[in-house]
């Protein structure tokens, strides 16, 4: 442990061809981390820009682009000011490959390699907001670190953030991203997310960034009484599920929006 309706693909064919040589794959209807039937912003004019120029432009204008993203999130129903402020601060373009940097603030999931994605901004904001509706959690676990973006946003909302990733290359990527932004309070672990992180339990909230047929009982048991878990559930048809632990043996369940997430898997991937 260290401190520290299916989507429209917005990356151009040229971008995805370039990404393929580095092991990144395009997103599909079964690999996206996005809300179904939500509007997207297109920025096709950026597709022809060289990656270095794109990064330079984002460096100059990222605050403006993030402000536009936050305004869009507010218009889409995200009202928690703590979450919106965190989304405003974290540079999403720092968590994606250079070839996709021009798409960083689009309303879409983007590939990060190994069949995984950086979640759509709305999904990140919605899931974090969903665990804050009753009270602000202190101790929070994220299952599925990916490239580290959602953990970074969470670190500006919650006092203690734990995150676990089963794919070693993504764990290493996230560690480097978080370190480069000096986000050292996040406790990042390489492990099986379906088993949770019993050594740090119980948690006030758990946020799961992949969809299983059922939400693992191990994760539900690692909630404190009164704690909230938010996770996608299902296979071909998925919904966000919000679970609250009401007693040692009791939980309540609420179905939220239809979504599409990458599959939740057990075990470790070297």
Tab-separated table of C-alpha atoms in Angstrom:
chain	number	residue	atom	x	y	z
A	1	UNK	CA	0.000	0.000	0.000
A	2	UNK	CA	1.299	3.428	-0.873
A	3	UNK	CA	0.161	6.880	0.079
A	4	UNK	CA	-0.136	8.577	-2.525
A	5	UNK	CA	-27.829	4.136	-25.640
A	6	UNK	CA	-23.866	3.205	-26.076
A	7	UNK	CA	-21.244	5.932	-26.450
A	8	UNK	CA	-20.123	7.666	-29.627
A	9	UNK	CA	-16.333	7.404	-29.916
A	10	UNK	CA	-14.917	10.914	-30.090
A	11	UNK	CA	-11.320	10.002	-30.930
A	12	UNK	CA	-10.529	10.316	-34.624
A	13	UNK	CA	-9.477	7.308	-36.690
A	14	UNK	CA	-5.989	8.803	-36.888
A	15	UNK	CA	-5.842	9.076	-33.101
A	16	UNK	CA	-6.954	5.488	-32.555
A	17	UNK	CA	-4.483	4.145	-35.119
A	18	UNK	CA	-1.704	5.959	-33.282
A	19	UNK	CA	-2.928	4.642	-29.959
A	20	UNK	CA	-3.016	1.080	-31.228
A	21	UNK	CA	0.746	0.976	-31.541
A	22	UNK	CA	0.992	1.729	-27.814
A	23	UNK	CA	-1.532	-0.864	-26.688
A	24	UNK	CA	-4.517	1.496	-26.303
A	25	UNK	CA	-7.814	0.356	-27.755
A	26	UNK	CA	-10.930	2.267	-28.816
A	27	UNK	CA	-13.989	2.236	-26.642
A	28	UNK	CA	-17.060	0.238	-27.616
A	29	UNK	CA	-20.588	-0.344	-26.369
A	30	UNK	CA	-19.277	-2.811	-23.800
A	31	UNK	CA	-16.240	-0.800	-22.739
A	32	UNK	CA	-16.976	2.777	-21.873
A	33	UNK	CA	-17.795	4.018	-18.329
A	34	UNK	CA	-20.449	6.436	-19.517
A	35	UNK	CA	-24.098	7.318	-19.086
A	36	UNK	CA	-26.487	6.107	-21.760
A	37	UNK	CA	-28.203	8.796	-23.880
A	38	UNK	CA	-26.300	11.786	-22.591
A	39	UNK	CA	-25.198	14.580	-24.918
A	40	UNK	CA	-21.566	14.872	-25.958
A	41	UNK	CA	-19.515	17.818	-27.129
A	42	UNK	CA	-17.567	17.305	-30.341
A	43	UNK	CA	-14.261	18.961	-31.066
A	44	UNK	CA	-13.444	17.582	-34.473
A	45	UNK	CA	-11.389	20.619	-35.423
A	46	UNK	CA	-8.792	19.587	-32.850
A	47	UNK	CA	-8.209	16.161	-34.382
A	48	UNK	CA	-5.624	17.397	-36.880
A	49	UNK	CA	-3.490	19.175	-34.264
A	50	UNK	CA	-0.152	17.529	-33.465
A	51	UNK	CA	-0.064	16.007	-29.978
A	52	UNK	CA	2.617	18.406	-28.713
A	53	UNK	CA	0.672	21.453	-29.890
A	54	UNK	CA	-2.503	20.069	-28.335
A	55	UNK	CA	-0.744	19.658	-24.984
A	56	UNK	CA	0.616	23.196	-25.207
A	57	UNK	CA	-2.816	24.589	-26.011
A	58	UNK	CA	-4.344	22.643	-23.141
A	59	UNK	CA	-1.653	23.932	-20.823
A	60	UNK	CA	-2.645	27.475	-21.745
A	61	UNK	CA	-6.385	26.978	-21.785
A	62	UNK	CA	-7.124	23.998	-19.527
A	63	UNK	CA	-8.714	26.131	-16.806
A	64	UNK	CA	-11.156	27.584	-19.334
A	65	UNK	CA	-11.920	24.141	-20.762
A	66	UNK	CA	-12.476	22.698	-17.286
A	67	UNK	CA	-14.765	25.610	-16.427
A	68	UNK	CA	-16.836	24.801	-19.513
A	69	UNK	CA	-16.909	21.127	-18.476
A	70	UNK	CA	-18.105	22.078	-14.987
A	71	UNK	CA	-20.823	24.330	-16.414
A	72	UNK	CA	-21.980	21.432	-18.561
A	73	UNK	CA	-22.033	19.107	-15.539
A	74	UNK	CA	-24.146	21.607	-13.603
A	75	UNK	CA	-26.570	21.839	-16.519
A	76	UNK	CA	-26.771	18.016	-16.498
A	77	UNK	CA	-27.903	17.989	-12.859
A	78	UNK	CA	-24.675	17.856	-10.830
A	79	UNK	CA	-25.240	20.403	-8.053
A	80	UNK	CA	-22.812	19.444	-5.260
A	81	UNK	CA	-20.436	22.404	-5.110
A	82	UNK	CA	-17.693	20.304	-3.502
A	83	UNK	CA	-17.709	17.925	-6.446
A	84	UNK	CA	-17.896	20.679	-9.051
A	85	UNK	CA	-15.000	22.505	-7.404
A	86	UNK	CA	-12.894	19.338	-7.442
A	87	UNK	CA	-13.684	18.742	-11.126
A	88	UNK	CA	-12.583	22.309	-11.814
A	89	UNK	CA	-9.208	21.775	-10.144
A	90	UNK	CA	-8.047	18.393	-11.517
A	91	UNK	CA	-6.449	18.546	-15.008
A	92	UNK	CA	-8.133	15.665	-16.839
A	93	UNK	CA	-5.786	16.042	-19.823
A	94	UNK	CA	-2.900	14.961	-17.578
A	95	UNK	CA	-4.495	11.505	-17.237
A	96	UNK	CA	-4.892	10.618	-20.942
A	97	UNK	CA	-2.473	9.779	-23.735
A	98	UNK	CA	-1.130	12.725	-25.758
A	99	UNK	CA	-2.940	11.491	-28.888
A	100	UNK	CA	-6.255	11.970	-27.074
A	101	UNK	CA	-5.388	15.125	-25.163
A	102	UNK	CA	-7.597	17.227	-27.444
A	103	UNK	CA	-10.574	15.115	-26.259
A	104	UNK	CA	-9.804	15.385	-22.541
A	105	UNK	CA	-12.677	17.740	-21.717
A	106	UNK	CA	-15.246	16.188	-24.039
A	107	UNK	CA	-18.260	14.599	-22.388
A	108	UNK	CA	-17.034	11.074	-23.057
A	109	UNK	CA	-15.029	8.143	-21.745
A	110	UNK	CA	-11.615	7.693	-23.370
A	111	UNK	CA	-9.353	4.616	-23.668
A	112	UNK	CA	-6.391	4.258	-21.305
A	113	UNK	CA	-5.222	0.798	-22.368
A	114	UNK	CA	-5.861	-2.817	-21.311
A	115	UNK	CA	-9.518	-2.537	-22.384
A	116	UNK	CA	-10.144	0.132	-19.733
A	117	UNK	CA	-11.250	3.761	-19.894
A	118	UNK	CA	-11.078	7.030	-18.047
A	119	UNK	CA	-14.703	7.545	-17.045
A	120	UNK	CA	-16.927	10.169	-18.632
A	121	UNK	CA	-16.814	13.372	-16.521
A	122	UNK	CA	-20.535	13.123	-15.757
A	123	UNK	CA	-20.077	9.579	-14.416
A	124	UNK	CA	-17.241	10.667	-12.113
A	125	UNK	CA	-19.241	13.615	-10.788
A	126	UNK	CA	-22.472	11.628	-10.411
A	127	UNK	CA	-20.892	8.750	-8.491
A	128	UNK	CA	-19.028	11.011	-6.091
A	129	UNK	CA	-22.126	13.148	-5.563
A	130	UNK	CA	-24.219	10.054	-4.879
A	131	UNK	CA	-22.200	9.111	-1.800
A	132	UNK	CA	-22.386	12.678	-0.418
A	133	UNK	CA	-26.165	13.081	-0.376
A	134	UNK	CA	-26.634	12.380	3.339
A	135	UNK	CA	-23.302	13.515	4.753
A	136	UNK	CA	-19.742	13.992	3.594
A	137	UNK	CA	-17.853	10.698	4.024
A	138	UNK	CA	-14.428	10.778	5.623
A	139	UNK	CA	-12.944	7.393	4.682
A	140	UNK	CA	-13.638	6.356	1.078
A	141	UNK	CA	-12.582	3.378	-1.061
A	142	UNK	CA	-12.433	3.460	-4.862
A	143	UNK	CA	-12.467	0.095	-6.652
A	144	UNK	CA	-10.773	0.391	-10.037
A	145	UNK	CA	-8.147	3.143	-9.990
A	146	UNK	CA	-7.561	3.064	-13.734
A	147	UNK	CA	-5.396	6.026	-14.708
A	148	UNK	CA	-6.038	7.741	-11.356
A	149	UNK	CA	-8.344	10.562	-12.483
A	150	UNK	CA	-11.349	9.731	-10.306
A	151	UNK	CA	-9.098	9.174	-7.279
A	152	UNK	CA	-7.578	12.595	-7.901
A	153	UNK	CA	-11.012	14.237	-7.943
A	154	UNK	CA	-12.020	12.326	-4.810
A	155	UNK	CA	-8.920	13.556	-2.992
A	156	UNK	CA	-10.269	17.111	-3.218
A	157	UNK	CA	-13.636	16.052	-1.761
A	158	UNK	CA	-12.829	13.463	0.933
A	159	UNK	CA	-10.243	13.592	3.756
A	160	UNK	CA	-9.092	9.969	3.295
A	161	UNK	CA	-9.074	8.202	-0.081
A	162	UNK	CA	-8.089	4.580	-0.671
A	163	UNK	CA	-7.982	3.186	-4.201
A	164	UNK	CA	-7.299	-0.327	-5.478
A	165	UNK	CA	-6.351	-1.469	-9.001
A	166	UNK	CA	-5.942	-5.070	-10.259
A	167	UNK	CA	-3.952	-4.313	-13.456
A	168	UNK	CA	-0.315	-3.686	-12.626
A	169	UNK	CA	0.401	-1.386	-15.591
A	170	UNK	CA	-2.563	0.831	-14.710
A	171	UNK	CA	-1.561	0.842	-11.055
A	172	UNK	CA	1.899	2.059	-12.068
A	173	UNK	CA	0.390	4.635	-14.438
A	174	UNK	CA	-1.943	5.985	-11.763
A	175	UNK	CA	0.864	6.150	-9.222
A	176	UNK	CA	2.935	8.262	-11.618
A	177	UNK	CA	0.013	10.551	-12.528
A	178	UNK	CA	-0.869	11.179	-8.885
A	179	UNK	CA	2.746	11.707	-7.907
A	180	UNK	CA	3.301	14.223	-10.733
A	181	UNK	CA	0.386	16.281	-9.384
A	182	UNK	CA	1.661	15.936	-5.797
A	183	UNK	CA	-1.511	14.148	-4.699
A	184	UNK	CA	0.291	12.118	-2.073
A	185	UNK	CA	-2.531	11.610	0.418
A	186	UNK	CA	-4.213	8.935	-1.729
A	187	UNK	CA	-3.506	5.402	-0.460
A	188	UNK	CA	-3.059	3.421	-3.652
A	189	UNK	CA	-2.993	-0.409	-3.630
A	190	UNK	CA	-2.364	-3.108	-6.221
A	191	UNK	CA	-4.904	-5.843	-5.535
A	192	UNK	CA	-8.187	-7.567	-6.309
A	193	UNK	CA	-10.873	-4.893	-6.093
A	194	UNK	CA	-13.681	-7.429	-5.796
A	195	UNK	CA	-12.218	-8.418	-2.432
A	196	UNK	CA	-12.073	-4.803	-1.310
A	197	UNK	CA	-9.490	-3.617	1.193
A	198	UNK	CA	-10.340	-5.273	4.494
A	199	UNK	CA	-7.189	-3.977	6.196
A	200	UNK	CA	-8.537	-0.409	5.952
A	201	UNK	CA	-12.255	-1.150	6.456
A	202	UNK	CA	-14.821	-0.087	7.443
A	203	UNK	CA	-15.401	2.690	4.917
A	204	UNK	CA	-17.900	5.539	4.992
A	205	UNK	CA	-18.316	5.152	1.229
A	206	UNK	CA	-17.219	2.854	-1.598
A	207	UNK	CA	-17.197	3.860	-5.279
A	208	UNK	CA	-16.899	1.015	-7.812
A	209	UNK	CA	-15.760	1.892	-11.343
A	210	UNK	CA	-16.648	-1.397	-13.085
A	211	UNK	CA	-19.842	-3.409	-13.486
A	212	UNK	CA	-20.483	-6.910	-12.199
A	213	UNK	CA	-23.543	-9.125	-12.466
A	214	UNK	CA	-23.965	-8.504	-8.730
A	215	UNK	CA	-22.240	-6.136	-6.352
A	216	UNK	CA	-19.717	-8.220	-4.368
A	217	UNK	CA	-20.818	-9.046	-0.839
A	218	UNK	CA	-17.245	-8.477	0.344
A	219	UNK	CA	-17.545	-4.808	-0.559
A	220	UNK	CA	-20.931	-4.405	1.108
A	221	UNK	CA	-19.530	-5.915	4.310
A	222	UNK	CA	-16.705	-3.369	4.314
A	223	UNK	CA	-19.150	-0.473	4.640
A	224	UNK	CA	-19.720	0.930	8.108
A	225	UNK	CA	-23.321	1.039	9.277
A	226	UNK	CA	-24.768	4.122	7.615
A	227	UNK	CA	-22.181	3.975	4.818
A	228	UNK	CA	-22.979	4.331	1.101
A	229	UNK	CA	-21.805	2.246	-1.854
A	230	UNK	CA	-22.302	3.338	-5.468
A	231	UNK	CA	-21.633	0.868	-8.292
A	232	UNK	CA	-22.849	-0.116	-11.751
A	233	UNK	CA	-24.563	-3.502	-11.899
A	234	UNK	CA	-25.513	-5.741	-14.808
A	235	UNK	CA	-24.080	-7.099	-18.047
A	236	UNK	CA	-25.725	-6.001	-21.307
A	237	UNK	CA	-28.131	-3.738	-19.403
A	238	UNK	CA	-26.573	-1.821	-16.518
A	239	UNK	CA	-27.738	0.657	-13.914
A	240	UNK	CA	-26.000	2.643	-11.221
A	241	UNK	CA	-26.965	1.183	-7.846
A	242	UNK	CA	-26.813	3.103	-4.574
A	243	UNK	CA	-26.648	0.908	-1.457
A	244	UNK	CA	-26.744	2.084	2.156
A	245	UNK	CA	-25.862	-0.201	5.041
A	246	UNK	CA	-28.594	0.187	7.646
A	247	UNK	CA	-27.402	-2.383	10.211
A	248	UNK	CA	-24.909	-5.219	10.653
A	249	UNK	CA	-27.150	-7.399	8.478
A	250	UNK	CA	-29.267	-4.905	6.577
A	251	UNK	CA	-28.871	-2.792	3.415
A	252	UNK	CA	-31.195	-0.618	1.339
A	253	UNK	CA	-30.933	-0.471	-2.441
A	254	UNK	CA	-31.824	2.257	-4.956
A	255	UNK	CA	-31.550	2.051	-8.750
A	256	UNK	CA	-30.325	5.208	-10.483
A	257	UNK	CA	-29.395	5.941	-14.118
A	258	UNK	CA	-28.728	3.532	-16.965
A	259	UNK	CA	-25.003	3.359	-17.687
A	260	UNK	CA	-22.365	1.377	-19.540
A	261	UNK	CA	-19.192	0.329	-17.703
A	262	UNK	CA	-16.223	-1.931	-18.240
A	263	UNK	CA	-16.673	-5.378	-16.625
A	264	UNK	CA	-15.719	-5.989	-13.010
A	265	UNK	CA	-13.153	-8.819	-12.810
A	266	UNK	CA	-11.455	-10.709	-10.012
A	267	UNK	CA	-7.812	-11.570	-9.548
A	268	UNK	CA	-4.649	-9.730	-10.545
A	269	UNK	CA	-3.286	-8.904	-13.984
A	270	UNK	CA	0.518	-8.535	-14.036
